[in-house]
Amino acid sequence: MTDWRQILGRNHVIKKFELCDFTPIYEWHMKEKEKKKNMSTEEKKALKEEKLKQEEKYMWAIVDGVKERMGKLKRRILPSDITINIGKNAPVPECPILGESWKEVKHDNTVTWLAFWNDPINSKEFKYVFLAASSSLKGQSDREKYEKARLLKDYIHGIRAQYTKNFTNKDITMRQIAVATYLIDKLALRSGNEKDDDEADMVGCCTLKIENVALLPPNKIQFDFLGKDSIRYFNTVEVELPVYKAIGQFRSGKKDGQDLFDKLDTSKLNSLMPSLTAKVFCTYNASITLDEMTQREEMNVDLGRAKKGKPPLKDAEGKKKKNLSPEVLERKLLQIDAKMEKLEREKITKEDLKTVALGTSKINYLDPRISVAWCKHHEVLKEKIFNKSLLAKFTWAMDVDPDFRF
DNA sequence: GGAGCGACTTAGTAGACTGCTT
DNA sequence: AAGCAGTCTACTAAGTCGCTCC
């Protein structure tokens, strides 16, 4: 038997409980029990109070700005909460809890969910069990998403020309649509649905408030608002003068708390062109940028190959140690300077990227076929670019033609 | 035509894991 | 072996958006 208390080191893994000796704990526990048994009622009460006194400072929390449902404990979800969706002739999965049964068994092949239940805290909210990202069904819809964004390539110039023209349209709704579309296209803003929770201070494009948008003459706009997940969007952008003027008009005569785009909501924006929603712009802009950059890279590589006869880079570690001449020292100093400059640049890049969720783009906005095609061209293993789960998610993209362009 | 519903995508986070340095 | 920084993965909340119904 091993005394478990003797096992030190954080990497030690207990594999067999039966080899551990827990009798000291057991004995201590029994002794305490015995002690309590022999105590008088007063003594027990005193002990309880002492315990409470110790715990009390951890028993309460002061919460500021409470939301209705905040801090509520979620009860356990039971089979009787759950509706499952299976094939007509598929056997009904056995209910895992004895005496319980599923709320409902459906056979709906027009939807992808396998099961759902209503959140007990907010019964209007649905919770779903969906297929994994690696499933062929999800892969198919992922491919369709990128195909739709690719279609935008043929229309984007027309769309941009259209909304640019409408910056000065006489009709205010048309002007608002034009400016909102411009912001979504240029800044990749979310569309900003209306939320029934009226105290929510988070916004998207259509729900921007007067105080979220400041005019900085002559033609800059400063955005400052809380977006999805309460993440602050703080950005100053130079815009075309008609946009600057239009935003000034939308603001005039309004107070803080009022909508900048008072004639707009997301359904108006989305119904403009069928299935062209804000995220299509995001997908398109992200993927086309990656595509262009990999192409530019291509040209640089070719240029690089043209410059032959370059001496191989020598590493700084010389084997022999000598008294170094001033020239050598000078050169070393320069090398160190260059290295410091490089590190400084890297530091700035890192600082700049700190607020950019690159992982999110990779998962949701960048057509994986661009990256796979690049890998094929440069004989780079795709495993170097995608982790295990992304490889699984993007199975549908792996057989892409090496000359694929977005 | 707008509110609410239902189904789906997008996104951040915690904690585990990995691999390098000391 | 410890310390660490970066990456991976599961989890699920927070969005979007089309549809239905009044």
Tab-separated table of C-alpha atoms (C1' of nucleotides) in Angstrom:
chain	number	residue	atom	x	y	z
A	1	MET	CA	0.000	0.000	0.000
A	2	THR	CA	1.135	3.485	-0.791
A	3	ASP	CA	0.471	6.290	1.609
A	4	TRP	CA	-1.120	8.791	-0.776
A	5	ARG	CA	0.318	11.667	1.273
A	6	GLN	CA	3.795	10.561	0.305
A	7	ILE	CA	3.018	10.973	-3.362
A	8	LEU	CA	4.479	14.275	-4.381
A	9	GLY	CA	5.179	15.936	-7.675
A	10	ARG	CA	2.433	17.390	-9.773
A	11	ASN	CA	2.855	14.954	-12.605
A	12	HIS	CA	2.205	11.895	-10.554
A	13	VAL	CA	-0.976	10.196	-11.674
A	14	ILE	CA	-2.827	7.794	-9.412
A	15	LYS	CA	-3.938	4.989	-11.643
A	16	LYS	CA	-5.246	2.480	-9.150
A	17	PHE	CA	-7.204	3.620	-6.159
A	18	GLU	CA	-6.947	0.191	-4.587
A	19	LEU	CA	-3.216	0.760	-4.162
A	20	CYS	CA	-3.813	3.895	-2.099
A	21	ASP	CA	-4.175	3.746	1.654
A	22	PHE	CA	-7.017	6.002	2.777
A	23	THR	CA	-7.348	4.576	6.315
A	24	PRO	CA	-5.873	7.707	7.984
A	25	ILE	CA	-8.689	9.806	6.513
A	26	TYR	CA	-11.267	7.268	7.492
A	27	GLU	CA	-9.928	7.058	11.053
A	28	TRP	CA	-9.881	10.823	11.403
A	29	HIS	CA	-13.437	11.015	10.165
A	30	MET	CA	-14.654	8.370	12.599
A	31	LYS	CA	-12.875	10.109	15.485
A	32	GLU	CA	-14.620	13.397	14.633
A	33	LYS	CA	-17.943	11.641	14.479
A	34	GLU	CA	-17.365	10.105	17.862
A	35	LYS	CA	-16.343	13.470	19.326
A	36	LYS	CA	-19.534	15.058	18.061
A	37	LYS	CA	-21.607	12.255	19.481
A	38	ASN	CA	-20.233	12.922	22.938
A	39	MET	CA	-20.824	16.678	22.732
A	40	SER	CA	-23.613	18.427	24.556
A	41	THR	CA	-26.244	20.338	22.565
A	42	GLU	CA	-24.629	23.625	23.599
A	43	GLU	CA	-21.243	22.503	22.433
A	44	LYS	CA	-22.666	21.424	19.102
A	45	LYS	CA	-24.379	24.748	18.702
A	46	ALA	CA	-21.173	26.592	19.493
A	47	LEU	CA	-19.301	24.554	16.936
A	48	LYS	CA	-21.899	25.266	14.308
A	49	GLU	CA	-21.712	28.978	15.052
A	50	GLU	CA	-17.950	28.938	14.864
A	51	LYS	CA	-18.155	27.294	11.448
A	52	LEU	CA	-20.726	29.807	10.275
A	53	LYS	CA	-18.562	32.676	11.482
A	54	GLN	CA	-15.685	31.372	9.410
A	55	GLU	CA	-17.811	30.871	6.334
A	56	GLU	CA	-19.879	33.993	6.563
A	57	LYS	CA	-17.518	36.283	4.759
A	58	TYR	CA	-17.775	34.053	1.705
A	59	MET	CA	-21.536	33.687	1.809
A	60	TRP	CA	-22.587	36.972	0.272
A	61	ALA	CA	-21.859	38.834	-2.904
A	62	ILE	CA	-22.608	42.440	-3.707
A	63	VAL	CA	-23.765	42.580	-7.290
A	64	ASP	CA	-24.050	45.818	-9.161
A	65	GLY	CA	-26.484	46.368	-12.022
A	66	VAL	CA	-28.329	43.091	-11.594
A	67	LYS	CA	-30.056	41.572	-14.572
A	68	GLU	CA	-33.211	39.668	-13.942
A	69	ARG	CA	-31.757	36.228	-14.483
A	70	MET	CA	-28.270	36.910	-13.214
A	71	GLY	CA	-26.942	34.479	-10.637
A	72	LYS	CA	-29.797	32.020	-10.915
A	73	LEU	CA	-28.865	28.416	-10.439
A	74	LYS	CA	-29.700	26.253	-13.393
A	75	ARG	CA	-31.473	23.071	-12.473
A	76	ARG	CA	-30.539	19.765	-13.979
A	77	ILE	CA	-31.886	19.001	-17.440
A	78	LEU	CA	-33.863	15.751	-17.438
A	79	PRO	CA	-34.986	13.490	-20.266
A	80	SER	CA	-38.522	14.818	-19.756
A	81	ASP	CA	-37.214	18.230	-20.913
A	82	ILE	CA	-35.744	16.872	-24.097
A	83	THR	CA	-37.276	16.476	-27.519
A	84	ILE	CA	-35.294	14.197	-29.784
A	85	ASN	CA	-35.281	14.121	-33.558
A	86	ILE	CA	-34.563	10.805	-35.263
A	87	GLY	CA	-35.316	8.930	-38.481
A	88	LYS	CA	-38.800	7.559	-38.878
A	89	ASN	CA	-37.701	3.956	-38.608
A	90	ALA	CA	-34.766	4.533	-36.286
A	91	PRO	CA	-34.997	2.902	-32.866
A	92	VAL	CA	-35.750	5.385	-30.103
A	93	PRO	CA	-32.608	5.817	-27.943
A	94	GLU	CA	-32.996	4.363	-24.517
A	95	CYS	CA	-33.736	6.949	-21.848
A	96	PRO	CA	-30.709	7.012	-19.509
A	97	ILE	CA	-32.648	7.683	-16.318
A	98	LEU	CA	-34.905	5.013	-14.937
A	99	GLY	CA	-38.559	5.949	-14.791
A	100	GLU	CA	-38.031	8.990	-17.011
A	101	SER	CA	-38.995	9.362	-20.630
A	102	TRP	CA	-38.301	11.803	-23.476
A	103	LYS	CA	-40.559	14.804	-23.746
A	104	GLU	CA	-41.180	14.055	-27.394
A	105	VAL	CA	-39.771	12.037	-30.280
A	106	LYS	CA	-39.906	13.787	-33.651
A	107	HIS	CA	-39.026	12.781	-37.198
A	108	ASP	CA	-38.199	16.068	-38.908
A	109	ASN	CA	-35.674	15.743	-41.703
A	110	THR	CA	-35.899	19.393	-42.700
A	111	VAL	CA	-33.790	20.477	-39.731
A	112	THR	CA	-30.345	19.402	-38.531
A	113	TRP	CA	-30.795	19.247	-34.769
A	114	LEU	CA	-30.752	15.909	-32.965
A	115	ALA	CA	-32.280	17.123	-29.721
A	116	PHE	CA	-33.418	20.304	-28.031
A	117	TRP	CA	-34.798	21.579	-24.748
A	118	ASN	CA	-35.848	24.910	-23.351
A	119	ASP	CA	-33.512	26.618	-20.959
A	120	PRO	CA	-35.140	26.404	-17.521
A	121	ILE	CA	-33.968	29.906	-16.541
A	122	ASN	CA	-35.212	31.506	-19.736
A	123	SER	CA	-37.874	29.222	-21.170
A	124	LYS	CA	-37.930	31.154	-24.443
A	125	GLU	CA	-34.389	30.103	-25.099
A	126	PHE	CA	-33.751	26.894	-27.030
A	127	LYS	CA	-30.773	24.677	-26.421
A	128	TYR	CA	-29.792	22.346	-29.236
A	129	VAL	CA	-27.707	19.282	-29.806
A	130	PHE	CA	-26.224	19.673	-33.281
A	131	LEU	CA	-23.882	17.577	-35.382
A	132	ALA	CA	-20.157	18.193	-34.953
A	133	ALA	CA	-18.291	20.648	-37.191
A	134	SER	CA	-16.524	17.667	-38.758
A	135	SER	CA	-19.797	16.139	-39.997
A	136	SER	CA	-20.506	16.109	-43.714
A	137	LEU	CA	-23.695	18.062	-43.183
A	138	LYS	CA	-21.896	20.946	-41.497
A	139	GLY	CA	-19.122	20.713	-44.059
A	140	GLN	CA	-21.665	21.056	-46.810
A	141	SER	CA	-23.182	24.198	-45.352
A	142	ASP	CA	-19.712	25.598	-44.717
A	143	ARG	CA	-18.864	25.103	-48.379
A	144	GLU	CA	-22.137	26.762	-49.383
A	145	LYS	CA	-21.303	29.739	-47.187
A	146	TYR	CA	-18.020	30.298	-49.030
A	147	GLU	CA	-19.606	29.660	-52.411
A	148	LYS	CA	-22.176	32.337	-51.665
A	149	ALA	CA	-19.438	34.759	-50.629
A	150	ARG	CA	-17.569	33.957	-53.830
A	151	LEU	CA	-20.645	34.947	-55.823
A	152	LEU	CA	-20.425	38.372	-54.242
A	153	LYS	CA	-17.200	38.895	-56.192
A	154	ASP	CA	-19.196	39.492	-59.368
A	155	TYR	CA	-21.602	41.911	-57.732
A	156	ILE	CA	-19.513	43.777	-55.211
A	157	HIS	CA	-18.503	46.550	-57.595
A	158	GLY	CA	-22.105	47.185	-58.552
A	159	ILE	CA	-23.210	47.096	-54.929
A	160	ARG	CA	-20.503	49.525	-53.885
A	161	ALA	CA	-21.316	51.861	-56.747
A	162	GLN	CA	-24.973	51.690	-55.786
A	163	TYR	CA	-24.548	52.551	-52.137
A	164	THR	CA	-21.991	55.240	-52.926
A	165	LYS	CA	-24.559	56.848	-55.197
A	166	ASN	CA	-27.187	56.594	-52.462
A	167	PHE	CA	-25.117	58.453	-49.853
A	168	THR	CA	-26.824	61.560	-51.225
A	169	ASN	CA	-30.227	60.073	-52.081
A	170	LYS	CA	-33.140	62.382	-51.308
A	171	ASP	CA	-34.942	59.625	-49.458
A	172	ILE	CA	-33.616	59.351	-45.921
A	173	THR	CA	-34.316	55.611	-45.659
A	174	MET	CA	-32.305	55.017	-48.803
A	175	ARG	CA	-29.489	57.142	-47.409
A	176	GLN	CA	-29.500	55.222	-44.149
A	177	ILE	CA	-29.446	51.905	-45.964
A	178	ALA	CA	-26.514	53.128	-48.063
A	179	VAL	CA	-24.456	54.315	-45.095
A	180	ALA	CA	-25.215	51.225	-43.009
A	181	THR	CA	-24.216	48.920	-45.867
A	182	TYR	CA	-21.033	50.934	-46.321
A	183	LEU	CA	-20.140	50.522	-42.640
A	184	ILE	CA	-20.830	46.794	-42.738
A	185	ASP	CA	-18.704	46.413	-45.859
A	186	LYS	CA	-15.845	48.675	-44.786
A	187	LEU	CA	-15.672	47.965	-41.064
A	188	ALA	CA	-17.163	44.464	-40.909
A	189	LEU	CA	-19.706	45.595	-38.336
A	190	ARG	CA	-22.360	43.142	-37.189
A	191	SER	CA	-25.850	43.971	-38.384
A	192	GLY	CA	-27.231	44.658	-34.903
A	193	ASN	CA	-30.578	43.074	-34.241
A	194	GLU	CA	-33.130	44.652	-31.989
A	195	LYS	CA	-33.201	42.958	-28.621
A	196	ASP	CA	-36.279	42.836	-26.405
A	197	ASP	CA	-34.040	43.249	-23.378
A	198	ASP	CA	-34.297	47.029	-23.344
A	199	GLU	CA	-31.557	47.577	-20.825
A	200	ALA	CA	-28.954	45.915	-23.018
A	201	ASP	CA	-26.273	48.438	-23.864
A	202	MET	CA	-24.716	46.299	-26.574
A	203	VAL	CA	-25.229	47.320	-30.168
A	204	GLY	CA	-24.456	46.489	-33.781
A	205	CYS	CA	-24.728	48.580	-36.926
A	206	CYS	CA	-28.507	49.045	-37.032
A	207	THR	CA	-28.764	49.637	-33.292
A	208	LEU	CA	-25.963	52.214	-33.044
A	209	LYS	CA	-26.934	55.044	-30.738
A	210	ILE	CA	-26.139	58.741	-31.103
A	211	GLU	CA	-23.510	58.596	-28.370
A	212	ASN	CA	-21.700	55.700	-30.088
A	213	VAL	CA	-20.721	57.794	-33.095
A	214	ALA	CA	-18.789	61.055	-32.922
A	215	LEU	CA	-17.907	63.313	-35.820
A	216	LEU	CA	-14.294	64.455	-35.971
A	217	PRO	CA	-13.894	67.176	-38.612
A	218	PRO	CA	-13.196	67.209	-41.407
A	219	ASN	CA	-14.076	63.607	-42.300
A	220	LYS	CA	-13.419	61.179	-39.485
A	221	ILE	CA	-15.889	59.150	-37.472
A	222	GLN	CA	-15.122	57.809	-34.043
A	223	PHE	CA	-16.997	54.697	-33.021
A	224	ASP	CA	-17.255	53.716	-29.399
A	225	PHE	CA	-19.684	51.017	-28.375
A	226	LEU	CA	-20.005	47.632	-26.758
A	227	GLY	CA	-20.565	44.852	-29.265
A	228	LYS	CA	-21.117	41.148	-28.990
A	229	ASP	CA	-19.896	39.712	-25.679
A	230	SER	CA	-19.659	43.320	-24.430
A	231	ILE	CA	-16.422	43.751	-26.264
A	232	ARG	CA	-15.613	47.385	-26.871
A	233	TYR	CA	-15.332	48.615	-30.407
A	234	PHE	CA	-13.310	51.796	-30.327
A	235	ASN	CA	-12.128	52.954	-33.692
A	236	THR	CA	-11.582	56.164	-35.584
A	237	VAL	CA	-12.003	55.897	-39.322
A	238	GLU	CA	-11.657	58.245	-42.196
A	239	VAL	CA	-14.756	58.117	-44.366
A	240	GLU	CA	-15.817	59.642	-47.625
A	241	LEU	CA	-17.214	63.131	-47.195
A	242	PRO	CA	-20.805	62.232	-48.227
A	243	VAL	CA	-20.807	59.538	-45.509
A	244	TYR	CA	-19.517	62.017	-42.975
A	245	LYS	CA	-22.228	64.478	-43.939
A	246	ALA	CA	-24.960	61.854	-43.941
A	247	ILE	CA	-24.032	60.660	-40.446
A	248	GLY	CA	-24.122	64.280	-39.329
A	249	GLN	CA	-27.664	64.535	-40.697
A	250	PHE	CA	-28.757	61.296	-39.039
A	251	ARG	CA	-27.452	62.635	-35.745
A	252	SER	CA	-29.013	66.069	-35.929
A	253	GLY	CA	-31.979	66.764	-33.688
A	254	LYS	CA	-31.491	63.535	-31.752
A	255	LYS	CA	-30.479	62.922	-28.187
A	256	ASP	CA	-28.218	60.316	-26.651
A	257	GLY	CA	-29.937	56.967	-26.462
A	258	GLN	CA	-31.752	57.419	-29.756
A	259	ASP	CA	-31.009	55.316	-32.806
A	260	LEU	CA	-28.578	56.706	-35.358
A	261	PHE	CA	-30.359	54.712	-38.065
A	262	ASP	CA	-33.932	55.362	-37.013
A	263	LYS	CA	-35.397	54.272	-40.351
A	264	LEU	CA	-33.604	50.957	-40.344
A	265	ASP	CA	-33.597	47.517	-38.882
A	266	THR	CA	-31.776	44.352	-39.862
A	267	SER	CA	-34.687	42.874	-41.782
A	268	LYS	CA	-34.778	45.950	-44.050
A	269	LEU	CA	-31.071	45.606	-44.697
A	270	ASN	CA	-31.285	41.896	-45.340
A	271	SER	CA	-34.310	42.038	-47.602
A	272	LEU	CA	-32.483	44.415	-49.931
A	273	MET	CA	-30.891	41.558	-51.792
A	274	PRO	CA	-31.988	37.992	-51.126
A	275	SER	CA	-29.572	36.079	-48.896
A	276	LEU	CA	-27.040	38.891	-48.900
A	277	THR	CA	-26.536	39.445	-45.189
A	278	ALA	CA	-23.884	41.270	-43.205
A	279	LYS	CA	-21.801	38.188	-42.616
A	280	VAL	CA	-21.503	37.522	-46.339
A	281	PHE	CA	-19.568	40.780	-46.597
A	282	CYS	CA	-17.339	39.606	-43.752
A	283	THR	CA	-16.711	36.231	-45.363
A	284	TYR	CA	-16.108	37.813	-48.737
A	285	ASN	CA	-13.765	40.535	-47.495
A	286	ALA	CA	-11.739	38.197	-45.296
A	287	SER	CA	-11.364	35.488	-47.932
A	288	ILE	CA	-10.647	37.778	-50.858
A	289	THR	CA	-7.949	39.491	-48.783
A	290	LEU	CA	-6.313	36.180	-47.939
A	291	ASP	CA	-6.520	35.152	-51.574
A	292	GLU	CA	-4.892	38.354	-52.751
A	293	MET	CA	-2.181	38.136	-50.152
A	294	THR	CA	-1.247	34.583	-51.032
A	295	GLN	CA	-1.084	35.621	-54.675
A	296	ARG	CA	1.160	38.564	-53.831
A	297	GLU	CA	3.312	36.177	-51.839
A	298	GLU	CA	3.511	34.029	-54.954
A	299	MET	CA	4.987	36.918	-56.905
A	300	ASN	CA	7.485	37.707	-54.151
A	301	VAL	CA	8.644	34.097	-54.116
A	302	ASP	CA	9.243	34.220	-57.858
A	303	LEU	CA	11.197	37.439	-57.517
A	304	GLY	CA	13.213	35.905	-54.729
A	305	ARG	CA	14.124	32.921	-56.882
A	306	ALA	CA	15.329	35.254	-59.615
A	307	LYS	CA	17.930	36.716	-57.301
A	308	LYS	CA	20.437	33.895	-57.383
A	309	GLY	CA	23.929	33.696	-56.019
A	310	LYS	CA	23.072	35.110	-52.642
A	311	PRO	CA	25.508	33.831	-50.044
A	312	PRO	CA	23.923	31.586	-47.446
A	313	LEU	CA	23.104	33.213	-44.180
A	314	LYS	CA	25.844	32.544	-41.669
A	315	ASP	CA	24.969	32.004	-38.066
A	316	ALA	CA	26.650	34.157	-35.473
A	317	GLU	CA	28.140	31.344	-33.410
A	318	GLY	CA	31.731	31.047	-34.598
A	319	LYS	CA	33.543	27.969	-33.285
A	320	LYS	CA	36.863	29.570	-32.532
A	321	LYS	CA	37.228	32.338	-30.041
A	322	LYS	CA	39.720	34.976	-30.959
A	323	ASN	CA	40.488	38.504	-30.067
A	324	LEU	CA	37.948	40.200	-32.243
A	325	SER	CA	38.969	43.018	-34.486
A	326	PRO	CA	37.103	46.333	-34.296
A	327	GLU	CA	35.515	45.564	-37.677
A	328	VAL	CA	34.143	42.274	-36.452
A	329	LEU	CA	32.857	43.897	-33.280
A	330	GLU	CA	31.272	46.622	-35.342
A	331	ARG	CA	29.542	44.024	-37.489
A	332	LYS	CA	28.334	42.130	-34.443
A	333	LEU	CA	26.944	45.304	-32.995
A	334	LEU	CA	25.054	45.965	-36.191
A	335	GLN	CA	23.705	42.439	-36.118
A	336	ILE	CA	22.455	42.927	-32.588
A	337	ASP	CA	20.877	46.206	-33.581
A	338	ALA	CA	19.084	44.478	-36.429
A	339	LYS	CA	17.918	41.746	-34.092
A	340	MET	CA	16.587	44.288	-31.640
A	341	GLU	CA	14.782	46.087	-34.397
A	342	LYS	CA	13.202	42.819	-35.457
A	343	LEU	CA	12.089	42.061	-31.925
A	344	GLU	CA	10.704	45.558	-31.615
A	345	ARG	CA	8.703	45.065	-34.807
A	346	GLU	CA	7.417	41.746	-33.535
A	347	LYS	CA	6.411	43.399	-30.297
A	348	ILE	CA	4.399	46.015	-32.183
A	349	THR	CA	2.769	43.371	-34.377
A	350	LYS	CA	1.840	41.403	-31.303
A	351	GLU	CA	0.439	44.500	-29.630
A	352	ASP	CA	-1.602	45.335	-32.726
A	353	LEU	CA	-2.963	41.813	-33.024
A	354	LYS	CA	-3.817	41.569	-29.370
A	355	THR	CA	-7.361	42.742	-30.013
A	356	VAL	CA	-7.828	40.673	-33.177
A	357	ALA	CA	-9.207	37.184	-32.775
A	358	LEU	CA	-7.268	35.456	-35.535
A	359	GLY	CA	-8.593	32.048	-34.539
A	360	THR	CA	-12.139	33.186	-35.151
A	361	SER	CA	-11.284	34.318	-38.681
A	362	LYS	CA	-9.593	31.043	-39.411
A	363	ILE	CA	-12.595	29.046	-38.219
A	364	ASN	CA	-15.360	31.167	-39.671
A	365	TYR	CA	-14.277	33.634	-42.347
A	366	LEU	CA	-11.321	32.387	-44.349
A	367	ASP	CA	-12.114	29.925	-47.105
A	368	PRO	CA	-9.921	26.915	-46.217
A	369	ARG	CA	-9.481	26.104	-49.892
A	370	ILE	CA	-7.258	29.172	-50.268
A	371	SER	CA	-4.945	27.872	-47.564
A	372	VAL	CA	-5.017	24.284	-48.836
A	373	ALA	CA	-4.210	25.406	-52.379
A	374	TRP	CA	-1.335	27.489	-51.020
A	375	CYS	CA	-0.015	24.442	-49.143
A	376	LYS	CA	-0.110	22.361	-52.317
A	377	HIS	CA	1.749	25.016	-54.254
A	378	HIS	CA	4.473	25.348	-51.683
A	379	GLU	CA	4.726	21.730	-50.615
A	380	VAL	CA	3.753	22.607	-47.088
A	381	LEU	CA	1.944	19.988	-45.045
A	382	LYS	CA	-1.585	21.129	-44.299
A	383	GLU	CA	-1.037	19.843	-40.773
A	384	LYS	CA	1.325	22.785	-40.322
A	385	ILE	CA	-1.511	25.187	-40.959
A	386	PHE	CA	-4.540	23.514	-39.423
A	387	ASN	CA	-4.860	21.810	-36.085
A	388	LYS	CA	-6.643	18.500	-35.680
A	389	SER	CA	-10.121	19.911	-35.291
A	390	LEU	CA	-9.765	22.358	-38.182
A	391	LEU	CA	-8.472	19.550	-40.396
A	392	ALA	CA	-11.605	17.597	-39.499
A	393	LYS	CA	-13.865	20.598	-40.010
A	394	PHE	CA	-12.344	21.358	-43.393
A	395	THR	CA	-12.251	17.842	-44.835
A	396	TRP	CA	-14.475	19.107	-47.625
A	397	ALA	CA	-11.759	21.529	-48.749
A	398	MET	CA	-8.791	19.178	-48.870
A	399	ASP	CA	-9.107	17.978	-52.458
A	400	VAL	CA	-9.093	21.499	-53.865
A	401	ASP	CA	-7.303	22.266	-57.109
A	402	PRO	CA	-3.861	23.786	-56.400
A	403	ASP	CA	-4.775	26.690	-58.666
A	404	PHE	CA	-7.947	27.495	-56.789
A	405	ARG	CA	-8.697	31.185	-56.538
A	406	PHE	CA	-11.398	32.534	-54.257
B	1	DG	C1'	-45.311	45.142	-40.793
B	2	DG	C1'	-43.669	43.885	-36.623
B	3	DA	C1'	-43.121	40.659	-32.740
B	4	DG	C1'	-41.754	36.387	-31.538
B	5	DC	C1'	-40.136	31.839	-32.679
B	6	DG	C1'	-36.930	28.490	-34.212
B	7	DA	C1'	-32.686	27.147	-36.160
B	8	DC	C1'	-28.457	28.067	-37.087
B	9	DT	C1'	-23.485	30.457	-36.899
B	10	DT	C1'	-20.097	33.031	-34.437
B	11	DA	C1'	-17.276	33.787	-30.516
B	12	DG	C1'	-14.801	34.004	-26.040
B	13	DT	C1'	-13.216	31.356	-22.101
B	14	DA	C1'	-11.291	27.891	-19.004
B	15	DG	C1'	-8.461	24.470	-18.450
B	16	DA	C1'	-5.751	20.844	-20.539
B	17	DC	C1'	-1.963	19.954	-23.273
B	18	DT	C1'	2.617	20.716	-25.502
B	19	DG	C1'	7.032	21.907	-26.036
B	20	DC	C1'	10.717	24.879	-24.961
B	21	DT	C1'	14.004	27.032	-21.473
B	22	DT	C1'	16.244	27.258	-17.256
C	1	DA	C1'	11.518	19.161	-12.563
C	2	DA	C1'	9.646	23.523	-12.654
C	3	DG	C1'	8.282	27.462	-15.073
C	4	DC	C1'	6.478	29.428	-18.987
C	5	DA	C1'	4.002	30.688	-23.104
C	6	DG	C1'	1.519	29.317	-26.790
C	7	DT	C1'	-1.998	26.207	-28.657
C	8	DC	C1'	-5.896	23.155	-28.583
C	9	DT	C1'	-10.469	21.727	-27.330
C	10	DA	C1'	-14.914	21.515	-25.152
C	11	DC	C1'	-18.373	24.212	-23.760
C	12	DT	C1'	-22.034	27.232	-24.306
C	13	DA	C1'	-23.468	32.119	-24.521
C	14	DA	C1'	-24.409	35.581	-27.712
C	15	DG	C1'	-25.301	36.729	-31.898
C	16	DT	C1'	-27.895	36.455	-36.827
C	17	DC	C1'	-31.721	35.752	-39.825
C	18	DG	C1'	-35.706	33.703	-42.160
C	19	DC	C1'	-40.279	32.470	-41.243
C	20	DT	C1'	-44.889	32.535	-39.270
C	21	DC	C1'	-48.641	34.502	-37.369
C	22	DC	C1'	-51.508	38.088	-35.935
